[in-house]
GROMACS .gro file of C-alpha atoms in nm:
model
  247
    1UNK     CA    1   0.732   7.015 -10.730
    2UNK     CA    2   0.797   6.827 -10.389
    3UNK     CA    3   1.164   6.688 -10.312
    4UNK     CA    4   1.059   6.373 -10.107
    5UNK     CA    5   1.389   6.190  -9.974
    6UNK     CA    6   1.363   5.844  -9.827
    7UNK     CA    7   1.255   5.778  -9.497
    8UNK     CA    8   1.600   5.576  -9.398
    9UNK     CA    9   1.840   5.871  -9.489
   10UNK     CA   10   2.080   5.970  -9.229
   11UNK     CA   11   2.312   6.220  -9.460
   12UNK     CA   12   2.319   6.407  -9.768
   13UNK     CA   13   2.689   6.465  -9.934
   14UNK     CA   14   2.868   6.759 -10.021
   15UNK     CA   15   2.653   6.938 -10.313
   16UNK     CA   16   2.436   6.650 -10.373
   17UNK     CA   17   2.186   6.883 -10.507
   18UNK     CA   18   2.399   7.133 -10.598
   19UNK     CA   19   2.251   7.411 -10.839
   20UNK     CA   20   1.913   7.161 -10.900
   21UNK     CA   21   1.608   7.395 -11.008
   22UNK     CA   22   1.339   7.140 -11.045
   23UNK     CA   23   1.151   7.149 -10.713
   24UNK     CA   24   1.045   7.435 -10.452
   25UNK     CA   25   1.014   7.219 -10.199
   26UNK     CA   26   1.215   6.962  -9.989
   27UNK     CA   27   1.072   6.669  -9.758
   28UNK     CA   28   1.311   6.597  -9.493
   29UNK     CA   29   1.297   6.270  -9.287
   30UNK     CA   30   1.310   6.255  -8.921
   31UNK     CA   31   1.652   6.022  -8.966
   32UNK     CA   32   1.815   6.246  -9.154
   33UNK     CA   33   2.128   6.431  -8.949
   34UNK     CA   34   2.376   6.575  -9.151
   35UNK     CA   35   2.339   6.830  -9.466
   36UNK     CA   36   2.660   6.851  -9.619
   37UNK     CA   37   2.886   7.176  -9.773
   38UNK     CA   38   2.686   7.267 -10.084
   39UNK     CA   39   2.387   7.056 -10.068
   40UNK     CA   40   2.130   7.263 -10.180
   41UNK     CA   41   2.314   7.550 -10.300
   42UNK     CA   42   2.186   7.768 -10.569
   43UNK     CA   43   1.879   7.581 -10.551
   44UNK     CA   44   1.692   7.895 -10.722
   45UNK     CA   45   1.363   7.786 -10.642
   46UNK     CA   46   1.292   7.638 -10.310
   47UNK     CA   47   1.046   7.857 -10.131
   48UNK     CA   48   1.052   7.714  -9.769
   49UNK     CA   49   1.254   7.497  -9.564
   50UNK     CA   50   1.119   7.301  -9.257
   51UNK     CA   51   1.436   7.123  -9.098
   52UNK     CA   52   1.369   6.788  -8.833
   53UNK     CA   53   1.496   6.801  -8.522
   54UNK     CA   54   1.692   6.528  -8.606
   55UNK     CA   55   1.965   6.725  -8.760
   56UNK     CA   56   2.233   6.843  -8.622
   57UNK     CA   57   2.459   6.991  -8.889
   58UNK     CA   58   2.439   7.212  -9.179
   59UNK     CA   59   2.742   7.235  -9.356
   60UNK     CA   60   2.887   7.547  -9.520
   61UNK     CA   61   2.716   7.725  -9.787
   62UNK     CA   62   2.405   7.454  -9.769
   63UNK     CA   63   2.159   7.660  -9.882
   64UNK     CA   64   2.349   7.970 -10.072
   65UNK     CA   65   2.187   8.110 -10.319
   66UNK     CA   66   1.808   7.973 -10.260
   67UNK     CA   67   1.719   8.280 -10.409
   68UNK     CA   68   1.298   8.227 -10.414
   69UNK     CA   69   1.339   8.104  -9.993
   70UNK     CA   70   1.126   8.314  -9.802
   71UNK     CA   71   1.139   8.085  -9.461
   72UNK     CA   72   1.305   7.839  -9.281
   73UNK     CA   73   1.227   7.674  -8.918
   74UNK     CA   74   1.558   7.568  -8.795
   75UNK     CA   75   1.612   7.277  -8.554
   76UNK     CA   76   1.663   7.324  -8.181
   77UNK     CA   77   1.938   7.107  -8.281
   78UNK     CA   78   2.209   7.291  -8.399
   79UNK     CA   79   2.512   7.416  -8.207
   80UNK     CA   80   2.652   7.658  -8.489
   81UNK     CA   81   2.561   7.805  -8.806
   82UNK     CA   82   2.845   7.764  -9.054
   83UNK     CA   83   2.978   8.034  -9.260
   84UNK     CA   84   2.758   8.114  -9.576
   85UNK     CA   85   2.485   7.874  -9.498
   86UNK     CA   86   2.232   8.120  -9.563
   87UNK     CA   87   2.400   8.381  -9.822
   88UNK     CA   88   2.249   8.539 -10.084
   89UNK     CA   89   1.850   8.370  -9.977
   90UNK     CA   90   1.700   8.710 -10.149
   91UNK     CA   91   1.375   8.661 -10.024
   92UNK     CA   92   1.411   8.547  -9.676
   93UNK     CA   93   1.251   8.801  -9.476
   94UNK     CA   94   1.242   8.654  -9.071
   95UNK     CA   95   1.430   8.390  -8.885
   96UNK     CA   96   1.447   8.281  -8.502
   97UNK     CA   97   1.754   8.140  -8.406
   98UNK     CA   98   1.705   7.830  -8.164
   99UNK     CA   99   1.874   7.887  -7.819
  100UNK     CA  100   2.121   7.563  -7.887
  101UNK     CA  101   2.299   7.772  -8.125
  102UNK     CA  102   2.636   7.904  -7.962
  103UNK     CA  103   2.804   8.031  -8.311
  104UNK     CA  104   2.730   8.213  -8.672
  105UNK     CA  105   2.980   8.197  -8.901
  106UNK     CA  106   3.143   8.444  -9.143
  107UNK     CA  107   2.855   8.612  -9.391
  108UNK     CA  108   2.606   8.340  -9.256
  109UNK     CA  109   2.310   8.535  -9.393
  110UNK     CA  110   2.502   8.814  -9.593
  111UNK     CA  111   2.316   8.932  -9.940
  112UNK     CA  112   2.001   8.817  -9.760
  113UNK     CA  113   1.850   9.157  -9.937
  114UNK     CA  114   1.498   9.094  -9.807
  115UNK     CA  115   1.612   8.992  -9.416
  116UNK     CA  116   1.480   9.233  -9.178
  117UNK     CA  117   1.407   9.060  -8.848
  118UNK     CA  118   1.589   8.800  -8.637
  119UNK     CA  119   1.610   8.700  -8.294
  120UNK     CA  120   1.888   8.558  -8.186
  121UNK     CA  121   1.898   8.268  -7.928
  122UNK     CA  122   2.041   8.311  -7.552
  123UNK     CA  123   2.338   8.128  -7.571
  124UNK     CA  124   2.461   8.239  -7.880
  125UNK     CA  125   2.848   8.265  -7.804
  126UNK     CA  126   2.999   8.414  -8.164
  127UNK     CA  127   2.899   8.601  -8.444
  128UNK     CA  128   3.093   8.615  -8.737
  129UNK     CA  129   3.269   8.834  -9.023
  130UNK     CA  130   2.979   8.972  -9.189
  131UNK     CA  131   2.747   8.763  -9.100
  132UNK     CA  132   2.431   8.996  -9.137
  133UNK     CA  133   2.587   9.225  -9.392
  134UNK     CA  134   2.384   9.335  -9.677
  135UNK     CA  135   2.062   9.253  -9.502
  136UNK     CA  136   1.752   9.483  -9.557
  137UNK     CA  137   1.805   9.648  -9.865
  138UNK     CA  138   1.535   9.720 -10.127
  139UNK     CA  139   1.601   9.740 -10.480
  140UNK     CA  140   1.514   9.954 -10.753
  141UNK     CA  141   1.607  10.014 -11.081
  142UNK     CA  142   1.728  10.391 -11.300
  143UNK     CA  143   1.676  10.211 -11.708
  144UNK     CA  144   1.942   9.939 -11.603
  145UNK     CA  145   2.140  10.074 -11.343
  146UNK     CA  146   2.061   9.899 -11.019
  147UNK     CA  147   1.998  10.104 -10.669
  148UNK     CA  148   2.032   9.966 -10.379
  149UNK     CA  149   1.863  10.149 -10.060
  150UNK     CA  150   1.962  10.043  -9.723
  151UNK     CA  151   1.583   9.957  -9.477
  152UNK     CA  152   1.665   9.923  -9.095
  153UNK     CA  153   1.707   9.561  -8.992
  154UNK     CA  154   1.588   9.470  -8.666
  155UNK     CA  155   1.838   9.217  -8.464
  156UNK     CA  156   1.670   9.115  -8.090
  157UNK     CA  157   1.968   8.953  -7.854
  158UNK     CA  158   1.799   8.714  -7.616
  159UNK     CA  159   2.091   8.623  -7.405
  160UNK     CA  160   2.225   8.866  -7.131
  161UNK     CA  161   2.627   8.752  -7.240
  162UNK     CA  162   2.713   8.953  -7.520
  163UNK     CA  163   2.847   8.728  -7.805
  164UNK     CA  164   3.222   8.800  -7.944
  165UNK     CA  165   3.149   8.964  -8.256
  166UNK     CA  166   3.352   8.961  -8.577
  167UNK     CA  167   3.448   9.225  -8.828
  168UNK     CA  168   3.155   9.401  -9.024
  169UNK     CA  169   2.936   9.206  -8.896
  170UNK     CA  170   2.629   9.437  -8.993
  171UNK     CA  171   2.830   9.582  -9.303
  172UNK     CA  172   2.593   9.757  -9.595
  173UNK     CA  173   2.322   9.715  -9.299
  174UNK     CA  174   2.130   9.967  -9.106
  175UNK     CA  175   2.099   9.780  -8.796
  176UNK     CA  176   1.874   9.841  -8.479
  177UNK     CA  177   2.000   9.645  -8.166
  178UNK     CA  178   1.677   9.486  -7.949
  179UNK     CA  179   1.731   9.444  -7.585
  180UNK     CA  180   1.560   9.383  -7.272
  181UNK     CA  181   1.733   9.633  -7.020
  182UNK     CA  182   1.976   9.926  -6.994
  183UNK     CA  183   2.181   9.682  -6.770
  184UNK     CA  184   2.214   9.450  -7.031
  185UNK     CA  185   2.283   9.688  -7.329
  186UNK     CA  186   2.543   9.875  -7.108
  187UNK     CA  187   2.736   9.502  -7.043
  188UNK     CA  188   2.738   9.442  -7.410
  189UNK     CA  189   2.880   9.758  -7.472
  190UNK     CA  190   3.121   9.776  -7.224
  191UNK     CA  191   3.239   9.384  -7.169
  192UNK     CA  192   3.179   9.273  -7.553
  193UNK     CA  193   3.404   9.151  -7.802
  194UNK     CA  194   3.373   9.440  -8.047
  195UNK     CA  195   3.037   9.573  -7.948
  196UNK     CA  196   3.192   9.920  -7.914
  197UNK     CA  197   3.146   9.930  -8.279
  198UNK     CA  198   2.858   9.834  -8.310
  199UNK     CA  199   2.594   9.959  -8.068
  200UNK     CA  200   2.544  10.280  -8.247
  201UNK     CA  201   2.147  10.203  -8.216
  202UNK     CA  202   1.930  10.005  -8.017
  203UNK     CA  203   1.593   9.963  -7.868
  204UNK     CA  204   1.469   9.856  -7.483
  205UNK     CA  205   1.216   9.626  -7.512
  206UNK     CA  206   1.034   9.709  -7.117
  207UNK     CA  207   1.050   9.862  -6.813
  208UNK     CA  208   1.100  10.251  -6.752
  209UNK     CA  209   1.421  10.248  -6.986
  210UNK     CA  210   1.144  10.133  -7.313
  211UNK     CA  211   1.246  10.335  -7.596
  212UNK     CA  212   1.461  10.420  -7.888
  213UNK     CA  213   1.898  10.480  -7.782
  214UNK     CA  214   2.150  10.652  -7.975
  215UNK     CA  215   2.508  10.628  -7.874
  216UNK     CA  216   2.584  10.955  -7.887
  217UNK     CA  217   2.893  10.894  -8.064
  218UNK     CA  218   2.681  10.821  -8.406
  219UNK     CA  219   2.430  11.112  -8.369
  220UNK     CA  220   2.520  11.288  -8.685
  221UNK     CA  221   2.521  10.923  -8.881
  222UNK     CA  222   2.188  10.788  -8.801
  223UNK     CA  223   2.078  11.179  -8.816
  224UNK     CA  224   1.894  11.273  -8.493
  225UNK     CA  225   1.918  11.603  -8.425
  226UNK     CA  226   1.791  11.832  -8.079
  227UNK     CA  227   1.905  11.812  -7.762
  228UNK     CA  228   2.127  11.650  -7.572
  229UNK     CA  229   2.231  11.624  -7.150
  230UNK     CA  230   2.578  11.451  -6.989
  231UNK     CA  231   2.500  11.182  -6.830
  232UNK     CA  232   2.704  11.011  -6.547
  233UNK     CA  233   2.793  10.705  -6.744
  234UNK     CA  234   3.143  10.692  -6.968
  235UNK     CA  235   2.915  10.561  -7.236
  236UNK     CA  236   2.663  10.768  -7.348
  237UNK     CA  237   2.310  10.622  -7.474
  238UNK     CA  238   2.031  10.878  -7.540
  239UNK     CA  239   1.680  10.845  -7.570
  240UNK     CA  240   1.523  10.927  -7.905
  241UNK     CA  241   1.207  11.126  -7.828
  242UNK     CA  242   1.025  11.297  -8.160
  243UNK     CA  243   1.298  11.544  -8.280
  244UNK     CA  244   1.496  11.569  -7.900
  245UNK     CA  245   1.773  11.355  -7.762
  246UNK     CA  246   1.739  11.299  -7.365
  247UNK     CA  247   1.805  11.040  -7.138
   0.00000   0.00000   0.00000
């Protein structure tokens, strides 16, 4: 069933449809520009979301716990992404973040078990407390024990500023870093907010430099072994080849 809301509505309040399981799909009018805290949360059974340009906020926690949502195209609208607006969407699987977005907040998207793709916008200027934590994981079950196995999650940065990152940002996630040069992976390395931590792996998208990086400092985690050659850089990225490590 279709949630059609009027064609004059400019807001909708703080959990207005709070924990509602009677639709899987919402009608949004082109007037509409605020979503409030809540609004949608735990709405089990919405399957897509298709959000007007017209809005321009999303308020914390919106759409937690839309566990059946598998997609969403976000307005090139939005300035932020407020913490847990996403959380716990199970079956959300890709997202684009629109270039107008300048912050994620804390565990934005964390529990999103089934996210394993997104490209974030060029002028995105924060990233949260475990924003993407959690993301990627498959489950399976041992009688009624639940396992949980951990499926790389692909993150592309379009912007050549690194953003300021948070705290376990990518915690319970195996994350691959997406790039377009060496120059810009070596600037969010080096000139980052916390992206010492977290550029453990990462991939070149073109050029000479296209190919799979290790910071050498993680070899044994993400479990490359062969060989290895000092380069002149203090940090030191190496090139995944087959079973070798070069440059």
């Amino acid at each position: 069933e279709n949630l059609t809301l009027p064609s004059s509505l400019t807001s909708i309040g703080n959990y207005a449809f709070y924990y509602c399981r009677e639709f899987t799909s919402v009608s949004f009018p082109n007037s509409l520009t605020s979503i409030g805290n809540g609004a949608f949360k735990n709405c089990y059974y919405i399957e897509s979301l298709s959000i007007p340009n017209s809005v321009t906020n999303l308020g914390e926690a919106a759409f937690n716990g839309c566990a059946d949502l598998s997609s969403i195209s976000l307005p090139n609208t939005l300035t932020s992404i407020k913490n847990e607006t996403f959380s716990s969407c199970r079956n959300l699987t890709g997202l684009e973040i629109p270039n107008t977005v300048q912050s994620i907040g804390d565990n934005a998207f964390s529990g999103c078990y089934s996210l394993n793709n997104v490209v974030i916008g060029s002028n995105a200027k924060s990233i949260g407390n475990g924003a993407f934590s959690e993301c990627s994981i498959s489950i399976s079950y041992n009688g009624e024990d639940e396992i949980l196995t951990s499926n790389l999650f692909f993150i592309t940065f379009e912007g050549k500023v690194p953003p300021a990152m948070g705290s376990r940002v990518f915690y319970g996630t195996t994350a691959k870093i997406i790039v377009d040069s060496m120059d810009t992976a070596l600037n969010y390395y080096e000139n980052g907010t916390n992206w010492g931590t977290y550029f453990k792996h990462f991939f070149i998208e073109s050029g000479e430099e296209k190919g799979d990086y290790v910071d050498v400092c993680n070899l044994l985690e993400v479990k490359v072994d062969g060989r290895m050659e000092l380069y002149e850089f203090d940090v030191f990225f190496y090139k995944i080849e087959g079973n070798k490590v070069t440059l």
